[in-house]
mmCIF file of C-alpha atoms in Angstrom:
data_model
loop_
_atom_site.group_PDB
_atom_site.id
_atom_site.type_symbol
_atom_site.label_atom_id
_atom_site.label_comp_id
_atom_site.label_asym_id
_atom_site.label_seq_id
_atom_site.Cartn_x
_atom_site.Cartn_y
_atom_site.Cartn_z
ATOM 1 C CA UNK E 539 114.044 104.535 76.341
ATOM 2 C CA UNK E 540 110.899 105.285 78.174
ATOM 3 C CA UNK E 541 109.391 101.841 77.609
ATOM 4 C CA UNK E 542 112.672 100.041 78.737
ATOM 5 C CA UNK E 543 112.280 102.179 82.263
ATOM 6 C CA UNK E 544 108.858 101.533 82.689
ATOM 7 C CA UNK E 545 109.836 97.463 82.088
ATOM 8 C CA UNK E 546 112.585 97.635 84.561
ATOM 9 C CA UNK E 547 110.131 99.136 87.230
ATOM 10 C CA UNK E 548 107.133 97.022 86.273
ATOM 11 C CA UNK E 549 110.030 94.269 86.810
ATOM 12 C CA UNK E 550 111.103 95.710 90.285
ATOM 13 C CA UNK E 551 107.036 96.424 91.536
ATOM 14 C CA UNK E 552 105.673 92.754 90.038
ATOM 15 C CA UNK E 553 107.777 90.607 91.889
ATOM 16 C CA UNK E 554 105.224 90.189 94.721
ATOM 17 C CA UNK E 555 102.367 91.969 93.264
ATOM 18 C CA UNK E 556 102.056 88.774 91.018
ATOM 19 C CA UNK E 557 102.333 86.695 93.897
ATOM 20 C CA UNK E 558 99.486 87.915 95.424
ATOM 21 C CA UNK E 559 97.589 88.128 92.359
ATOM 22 C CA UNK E 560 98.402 84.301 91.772
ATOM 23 C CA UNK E 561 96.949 83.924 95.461
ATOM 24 C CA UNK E 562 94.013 85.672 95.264
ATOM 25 C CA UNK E 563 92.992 84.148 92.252
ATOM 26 C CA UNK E 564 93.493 81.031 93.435
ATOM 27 C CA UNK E 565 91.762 81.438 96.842
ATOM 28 C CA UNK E 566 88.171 82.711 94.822
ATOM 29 C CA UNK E 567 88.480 79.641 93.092
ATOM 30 C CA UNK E 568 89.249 77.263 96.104
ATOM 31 C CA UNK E 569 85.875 79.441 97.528
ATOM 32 C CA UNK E 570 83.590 78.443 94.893
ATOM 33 C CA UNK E 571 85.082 74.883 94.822
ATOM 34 C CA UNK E 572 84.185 74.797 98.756
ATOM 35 C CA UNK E 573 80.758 76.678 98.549
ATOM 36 C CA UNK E 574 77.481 74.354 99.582
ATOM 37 C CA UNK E 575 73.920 74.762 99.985
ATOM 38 C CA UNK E 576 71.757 73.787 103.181
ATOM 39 C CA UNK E 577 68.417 72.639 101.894
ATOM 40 C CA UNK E 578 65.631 73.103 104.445
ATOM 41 C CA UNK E 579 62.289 71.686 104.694
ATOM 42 C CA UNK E 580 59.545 71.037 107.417
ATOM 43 C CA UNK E 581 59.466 67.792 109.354
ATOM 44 C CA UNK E 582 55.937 66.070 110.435
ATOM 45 C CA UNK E 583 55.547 68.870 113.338
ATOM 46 C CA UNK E 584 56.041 71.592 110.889
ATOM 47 C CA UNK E 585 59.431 72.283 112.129
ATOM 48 C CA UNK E 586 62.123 73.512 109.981
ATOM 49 C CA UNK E 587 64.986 70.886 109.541
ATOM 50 C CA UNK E 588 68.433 71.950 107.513
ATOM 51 C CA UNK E 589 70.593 69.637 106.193
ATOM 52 C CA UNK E 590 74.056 70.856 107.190
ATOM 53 C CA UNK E 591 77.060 70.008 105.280
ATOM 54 C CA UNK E 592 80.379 68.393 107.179
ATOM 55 C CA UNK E 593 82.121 70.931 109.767
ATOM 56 C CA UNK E 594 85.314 70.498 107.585
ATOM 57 C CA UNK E 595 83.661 71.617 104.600
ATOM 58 C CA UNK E 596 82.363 74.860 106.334
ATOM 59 C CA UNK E 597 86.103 75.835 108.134
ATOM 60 C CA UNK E 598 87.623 75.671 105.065
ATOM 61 C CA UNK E 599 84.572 77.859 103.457
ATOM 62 C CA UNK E 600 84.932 80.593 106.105
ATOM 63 C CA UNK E 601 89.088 80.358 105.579
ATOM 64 C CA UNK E 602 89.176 81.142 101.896
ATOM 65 C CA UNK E 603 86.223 84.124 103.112
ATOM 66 C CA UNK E 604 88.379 85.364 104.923
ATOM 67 C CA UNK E 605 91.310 84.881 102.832
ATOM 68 C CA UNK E 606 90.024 86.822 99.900
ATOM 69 C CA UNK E 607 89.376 89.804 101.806
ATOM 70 C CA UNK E 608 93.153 89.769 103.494
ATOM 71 C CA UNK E 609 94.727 89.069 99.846
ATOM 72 C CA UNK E 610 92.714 91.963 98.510
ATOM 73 C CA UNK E 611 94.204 94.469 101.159
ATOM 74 C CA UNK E 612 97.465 93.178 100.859
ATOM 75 C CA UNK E 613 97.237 93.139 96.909
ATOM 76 C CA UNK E 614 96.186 96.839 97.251
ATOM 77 C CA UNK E 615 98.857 97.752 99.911
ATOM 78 C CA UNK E 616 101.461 95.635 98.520
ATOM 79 C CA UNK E 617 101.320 97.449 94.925
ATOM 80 C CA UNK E 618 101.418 100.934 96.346
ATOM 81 C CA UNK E 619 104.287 100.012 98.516
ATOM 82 C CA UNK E 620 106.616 98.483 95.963
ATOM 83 C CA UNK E 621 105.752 101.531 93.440
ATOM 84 C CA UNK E 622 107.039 103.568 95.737
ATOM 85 C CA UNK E 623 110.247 101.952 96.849
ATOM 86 C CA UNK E 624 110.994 101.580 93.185
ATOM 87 C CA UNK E 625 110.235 105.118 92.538
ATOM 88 C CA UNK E 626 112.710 106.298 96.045
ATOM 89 C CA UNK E 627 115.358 103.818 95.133
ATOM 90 C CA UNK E 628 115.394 104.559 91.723
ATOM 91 C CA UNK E 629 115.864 108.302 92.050
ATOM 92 C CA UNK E 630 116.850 108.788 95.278
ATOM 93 C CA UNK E 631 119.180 106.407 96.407
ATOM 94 C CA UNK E 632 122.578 105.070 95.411
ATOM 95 C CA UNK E 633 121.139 103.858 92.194
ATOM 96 C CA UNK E 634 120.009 107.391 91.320
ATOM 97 C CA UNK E 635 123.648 108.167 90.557
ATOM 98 C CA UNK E 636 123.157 106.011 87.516
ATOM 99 C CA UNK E 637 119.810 106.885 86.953
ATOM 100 C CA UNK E 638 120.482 110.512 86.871
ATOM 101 C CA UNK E 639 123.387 109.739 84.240
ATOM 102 C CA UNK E 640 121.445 108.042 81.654
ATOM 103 C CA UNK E 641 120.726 110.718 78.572
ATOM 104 C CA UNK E 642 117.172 111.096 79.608
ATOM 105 C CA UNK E 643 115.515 113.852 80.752
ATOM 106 C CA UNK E 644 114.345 114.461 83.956
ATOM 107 C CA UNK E 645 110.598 115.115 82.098
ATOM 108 C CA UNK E 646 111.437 111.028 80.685
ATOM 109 C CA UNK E 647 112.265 109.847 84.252
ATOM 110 C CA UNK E 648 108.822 111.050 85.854
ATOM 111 C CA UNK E 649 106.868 109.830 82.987
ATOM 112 C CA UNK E 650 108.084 106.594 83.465
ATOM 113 C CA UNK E 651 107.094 106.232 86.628
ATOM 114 C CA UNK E 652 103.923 107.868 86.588
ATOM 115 C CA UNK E 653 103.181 105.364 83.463
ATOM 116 C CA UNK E 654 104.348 102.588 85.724
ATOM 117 C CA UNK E 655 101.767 103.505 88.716
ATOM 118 C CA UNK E 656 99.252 104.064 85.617
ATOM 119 C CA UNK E 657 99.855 99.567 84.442
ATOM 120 C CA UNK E 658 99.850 98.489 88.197
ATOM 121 C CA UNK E 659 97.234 99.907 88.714
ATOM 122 C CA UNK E 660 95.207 98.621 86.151
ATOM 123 C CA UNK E 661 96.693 95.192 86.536
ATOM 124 C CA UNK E 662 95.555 95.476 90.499
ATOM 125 C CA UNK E 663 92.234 96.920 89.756
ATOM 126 C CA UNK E 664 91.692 94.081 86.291
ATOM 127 C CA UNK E 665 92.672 91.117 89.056
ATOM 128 C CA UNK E 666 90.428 92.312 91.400
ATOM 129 C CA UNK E 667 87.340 92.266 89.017
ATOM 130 C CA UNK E 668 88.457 88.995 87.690
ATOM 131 C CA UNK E 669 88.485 87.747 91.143
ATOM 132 C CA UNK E 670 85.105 89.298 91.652
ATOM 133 C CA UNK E 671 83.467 87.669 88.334
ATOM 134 C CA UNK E 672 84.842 84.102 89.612
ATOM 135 C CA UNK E 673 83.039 84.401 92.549
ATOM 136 C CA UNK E 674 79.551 85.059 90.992
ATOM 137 C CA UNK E 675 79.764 81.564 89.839
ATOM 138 C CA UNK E 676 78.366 80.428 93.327
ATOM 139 C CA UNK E 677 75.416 82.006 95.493
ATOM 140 C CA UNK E 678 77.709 82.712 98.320
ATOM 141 C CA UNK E 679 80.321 83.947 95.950
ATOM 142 C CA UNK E 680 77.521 86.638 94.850
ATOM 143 C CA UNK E 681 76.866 87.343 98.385
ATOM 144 C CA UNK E 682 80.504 87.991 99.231
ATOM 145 C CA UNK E 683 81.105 89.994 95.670
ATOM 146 C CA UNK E 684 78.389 92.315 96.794
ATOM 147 C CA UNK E 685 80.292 93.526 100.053
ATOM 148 C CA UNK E 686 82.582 94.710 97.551
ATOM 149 C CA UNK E 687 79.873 96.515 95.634
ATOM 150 C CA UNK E 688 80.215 94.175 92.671
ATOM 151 C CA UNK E 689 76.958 92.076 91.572
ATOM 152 C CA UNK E 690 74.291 94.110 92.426
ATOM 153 C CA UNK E 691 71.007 93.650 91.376
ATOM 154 C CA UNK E 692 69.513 95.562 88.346
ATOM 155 C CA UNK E 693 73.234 97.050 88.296
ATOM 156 C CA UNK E 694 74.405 98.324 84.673
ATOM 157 C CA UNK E 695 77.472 97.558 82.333
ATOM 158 C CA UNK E 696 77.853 101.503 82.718
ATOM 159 C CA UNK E 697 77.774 101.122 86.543
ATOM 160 C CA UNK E 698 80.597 98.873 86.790
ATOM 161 C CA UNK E 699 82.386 101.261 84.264
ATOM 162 C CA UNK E 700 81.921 104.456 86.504
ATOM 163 C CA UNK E 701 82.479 102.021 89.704
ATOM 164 C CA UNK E 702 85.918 100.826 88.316
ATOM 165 C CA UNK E 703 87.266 103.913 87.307
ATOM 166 C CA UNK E 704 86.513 105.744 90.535
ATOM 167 C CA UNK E 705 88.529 103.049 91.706
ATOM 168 C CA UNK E 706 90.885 103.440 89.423
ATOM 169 C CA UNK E 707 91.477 107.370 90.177
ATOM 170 C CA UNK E 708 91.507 107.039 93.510
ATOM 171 C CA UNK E 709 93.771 104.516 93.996
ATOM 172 C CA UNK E 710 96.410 106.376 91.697
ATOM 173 C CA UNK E 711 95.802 109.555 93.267
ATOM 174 C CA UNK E 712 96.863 107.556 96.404
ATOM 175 C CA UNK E 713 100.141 106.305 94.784
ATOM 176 C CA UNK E 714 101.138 110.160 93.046
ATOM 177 C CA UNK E 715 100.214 111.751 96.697
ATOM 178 C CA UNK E 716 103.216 109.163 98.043
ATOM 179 C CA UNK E 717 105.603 110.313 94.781
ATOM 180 C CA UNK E 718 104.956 114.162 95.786
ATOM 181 C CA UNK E 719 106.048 113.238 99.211
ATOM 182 C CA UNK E 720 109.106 111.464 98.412
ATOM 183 C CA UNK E 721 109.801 114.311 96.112
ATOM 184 C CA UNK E 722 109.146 116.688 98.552
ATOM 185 C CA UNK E 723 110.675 114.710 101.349
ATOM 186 C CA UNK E 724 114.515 114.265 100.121
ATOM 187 C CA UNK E 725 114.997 117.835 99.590
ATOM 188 C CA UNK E 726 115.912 118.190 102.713
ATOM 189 C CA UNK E 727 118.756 116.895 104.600
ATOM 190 C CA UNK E 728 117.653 115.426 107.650
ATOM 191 C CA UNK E 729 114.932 112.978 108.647
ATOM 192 C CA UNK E 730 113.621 112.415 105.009
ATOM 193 C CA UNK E 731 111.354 109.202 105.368
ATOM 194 C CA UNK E 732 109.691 110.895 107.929
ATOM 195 C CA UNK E 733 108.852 114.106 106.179
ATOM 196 C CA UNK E 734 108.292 112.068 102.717
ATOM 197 C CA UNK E 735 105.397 110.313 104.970
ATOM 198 C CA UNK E 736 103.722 113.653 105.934
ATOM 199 C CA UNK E 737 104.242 115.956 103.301
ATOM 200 C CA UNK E 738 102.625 112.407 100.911
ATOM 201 C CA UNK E 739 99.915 112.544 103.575
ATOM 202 C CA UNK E 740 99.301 116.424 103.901
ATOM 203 C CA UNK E 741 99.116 116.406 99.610
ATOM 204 C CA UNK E 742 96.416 113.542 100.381
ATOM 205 C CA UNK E 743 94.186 115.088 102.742
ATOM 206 C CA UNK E 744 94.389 119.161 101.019
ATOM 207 C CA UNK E 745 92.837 116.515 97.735
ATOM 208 C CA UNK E 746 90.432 115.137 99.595
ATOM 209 C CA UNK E 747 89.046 118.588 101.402
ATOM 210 C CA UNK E 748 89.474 119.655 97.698
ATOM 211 C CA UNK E 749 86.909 117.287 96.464
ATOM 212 C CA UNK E 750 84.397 118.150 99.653
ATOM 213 C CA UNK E 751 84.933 121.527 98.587
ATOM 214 C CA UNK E 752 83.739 120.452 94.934
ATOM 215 C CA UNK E 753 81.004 118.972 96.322
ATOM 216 C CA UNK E 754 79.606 121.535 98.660
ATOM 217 C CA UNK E 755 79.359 123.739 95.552
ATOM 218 C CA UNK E 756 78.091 121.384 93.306
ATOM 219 C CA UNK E 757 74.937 120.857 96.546
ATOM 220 C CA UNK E 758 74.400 124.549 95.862
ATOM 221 C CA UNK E 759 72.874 124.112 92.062
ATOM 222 C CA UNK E 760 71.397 120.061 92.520
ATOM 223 C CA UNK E 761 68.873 119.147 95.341
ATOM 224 C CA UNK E 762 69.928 115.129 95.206
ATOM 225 C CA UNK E 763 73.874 116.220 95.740
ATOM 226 C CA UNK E 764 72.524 118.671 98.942
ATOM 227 C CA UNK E 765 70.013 115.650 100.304
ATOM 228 C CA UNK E 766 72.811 113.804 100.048
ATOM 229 C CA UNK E 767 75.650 115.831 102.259
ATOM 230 C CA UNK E 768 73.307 117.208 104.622
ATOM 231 C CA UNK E 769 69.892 114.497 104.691
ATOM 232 C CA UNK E 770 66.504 114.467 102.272
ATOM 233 C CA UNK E 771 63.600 116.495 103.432
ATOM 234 C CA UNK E 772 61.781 114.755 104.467
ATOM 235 C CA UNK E 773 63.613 111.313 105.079
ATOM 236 C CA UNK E 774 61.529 109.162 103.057
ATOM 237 C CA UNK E 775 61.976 110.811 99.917
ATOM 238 C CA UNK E 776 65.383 109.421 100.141
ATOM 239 C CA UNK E 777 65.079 106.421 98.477
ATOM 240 C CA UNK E 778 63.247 108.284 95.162
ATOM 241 C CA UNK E 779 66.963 110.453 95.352
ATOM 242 C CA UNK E 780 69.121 107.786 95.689
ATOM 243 C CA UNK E 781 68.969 105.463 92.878
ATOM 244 C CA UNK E 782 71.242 103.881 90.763
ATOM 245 C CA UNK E 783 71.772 106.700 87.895
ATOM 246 C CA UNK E 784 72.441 108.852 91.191
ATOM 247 C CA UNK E 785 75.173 106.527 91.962
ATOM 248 C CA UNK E 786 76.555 106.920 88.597
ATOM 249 C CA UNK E 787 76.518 110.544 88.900
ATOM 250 C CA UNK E 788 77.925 111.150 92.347
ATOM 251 C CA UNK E 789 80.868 108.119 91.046
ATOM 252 C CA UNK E 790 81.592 110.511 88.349
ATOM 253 C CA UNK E 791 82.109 113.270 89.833
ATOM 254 C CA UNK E 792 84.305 111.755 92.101
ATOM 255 C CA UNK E 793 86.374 110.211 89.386
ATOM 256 C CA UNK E 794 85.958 113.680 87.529
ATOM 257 C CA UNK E 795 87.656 115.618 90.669
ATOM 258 C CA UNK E 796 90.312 112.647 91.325
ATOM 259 C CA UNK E 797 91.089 113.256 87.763
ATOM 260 C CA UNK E 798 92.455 116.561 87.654
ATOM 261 C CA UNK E 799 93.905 116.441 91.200
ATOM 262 C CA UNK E 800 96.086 113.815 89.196
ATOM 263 C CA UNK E 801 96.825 115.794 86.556
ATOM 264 C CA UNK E 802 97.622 118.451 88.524
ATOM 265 C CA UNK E 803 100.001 116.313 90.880
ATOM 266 C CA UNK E 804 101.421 115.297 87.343
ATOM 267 C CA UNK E 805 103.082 118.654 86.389
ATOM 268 C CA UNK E 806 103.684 119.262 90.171
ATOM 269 C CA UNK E 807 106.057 116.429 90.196
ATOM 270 C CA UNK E 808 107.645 117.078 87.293
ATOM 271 C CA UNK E 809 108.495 120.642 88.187
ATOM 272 C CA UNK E 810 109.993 119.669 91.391
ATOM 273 C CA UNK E 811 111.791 116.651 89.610
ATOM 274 C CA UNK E 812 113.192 119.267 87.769
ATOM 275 C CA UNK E 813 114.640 121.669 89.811
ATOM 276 C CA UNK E 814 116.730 118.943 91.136
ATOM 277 C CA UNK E 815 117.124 115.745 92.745
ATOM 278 C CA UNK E 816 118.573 115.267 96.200
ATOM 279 C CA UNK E 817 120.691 112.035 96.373
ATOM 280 C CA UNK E 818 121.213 109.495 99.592
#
């Protein structure tokens, strides 16, 4: 039973998450197909000359730039969106009267949907580093990868790891903070989306002071995590500090800390899930 709710609601969430997927997919390959060089060299006075490609050719460039980066945010925004209208109508509206009557447990019904968030997530995150691999085929496709942090040089397999699953945890913890205020939200009787939107926010922000918390403590016991939150002594030491296996460290951490606010959120839910579901 749990695998036939979590297909419904990837069903429900995928109808335009694929669509933009398809899109953005097809715009980093429309990028590389429209990416050009322009060769330079000195004429007889020594003057550098560049051989420009046709205007055309560069508008339509800059368009699928641009594209990729608005696909991305609406990818991202898109998929949060949907999961959470799924996980509202689902429970909370006039299809939670059937919901609520199938022999499931309440514990089933949150699992699903936290399992749900869990595979669009991935799928968002595994399009978006597909997207990003297409477009190191091309020089400005690197150039454009690495405003994303992807294609570095000297960057490690390990890096990327860390890197996407920072991502990863982050952008769930983003997507449970909105369940919590749903949850929250329609046990009361009066002006639900709004208190679903601030009670979802609230949850967000206490995380995130959380993790500064976490990381004001952790300053107290390593020098590089203090330089870091409050400057290197003295300033040009700063680039000895901040190297790539600091990255790594510091990415971590952060996806150590987004890890068990998620957890956490986890049996939060599931609790209030279970002491009872307002309906519409």
């Amino acid at each position: 039973m749990l695998a036939k709710l979590i297909k419904y609601d990837l069903q429900f969430i995928l109808k335009t998450v694929a669509i933009y997927a398809v899109i953005l997919l097809c715009c980093a390959a429309l990028f590389n197909m429209t990416a050009y060089d322009t060769p330079c060299w000195l004429d007889d006075n020594y003057m550098p000359v560049c051989d420009e490609p046709p205007v055309f050719l560069q508008i339509t460039h800059t368009i699928f730039w641009n594209a990729i980066f608005a696909v991305i945010i609406g990818l991202l925004l898109n998929s949060v969106i949907r999961t959470w209208i799924r996980f509202k109508i689902n429970l909370f509206s006039d299809e939670g009267y059937l919901t609520n009557t199938l022999p499931i447990t309440r514990k089933t019904l949150w699992a699903s949907k936290f399992f749900s968030a869990i595979i669009v997530t991935l799928l968002v995150i595994g399009t978006i580093a597909i997207t990003l691999s297409i477009l190191q085929l091309t020089p400005s496709g690197k150039d454009l990868a690495i405003t994303f942090g992807f294609g570095m040089p000297d960057a490690t397999p390990i890096f990327y790891l860390v890197y996407l699953f920072t991502f990863f945890t982050q952008y769930l913890y983003a997507t449970i903070c909105g369940f919590t205020g749903i949850t929250i939200g329609s046990k009361t009787n009066n002006h639900r989306n709004f208190r679903a939107v601030i009670c979802g926010f609230a949850v967000y922000i206490i995380g995130i002071l959380i993790m500064l918390g976490c990381f004001r403590v952790w300053a107290n016991f390593d020098t590089s995590i203090h330089a870091m939150l409050f400057g290197a002594k003295p300033p040009q030491i700063a680039h000895e500090i901040f190297n790539q296996d600091f990255m790594i460290m510091v990415l971590t951490g952060i996806g150590a800390i987004y890890t068990v606010l998620i957890t956490t959120l986890y049996f939060i839910n599931r609790k209030l899930l279970n002491d009872g579901i307002n309906l519409d």
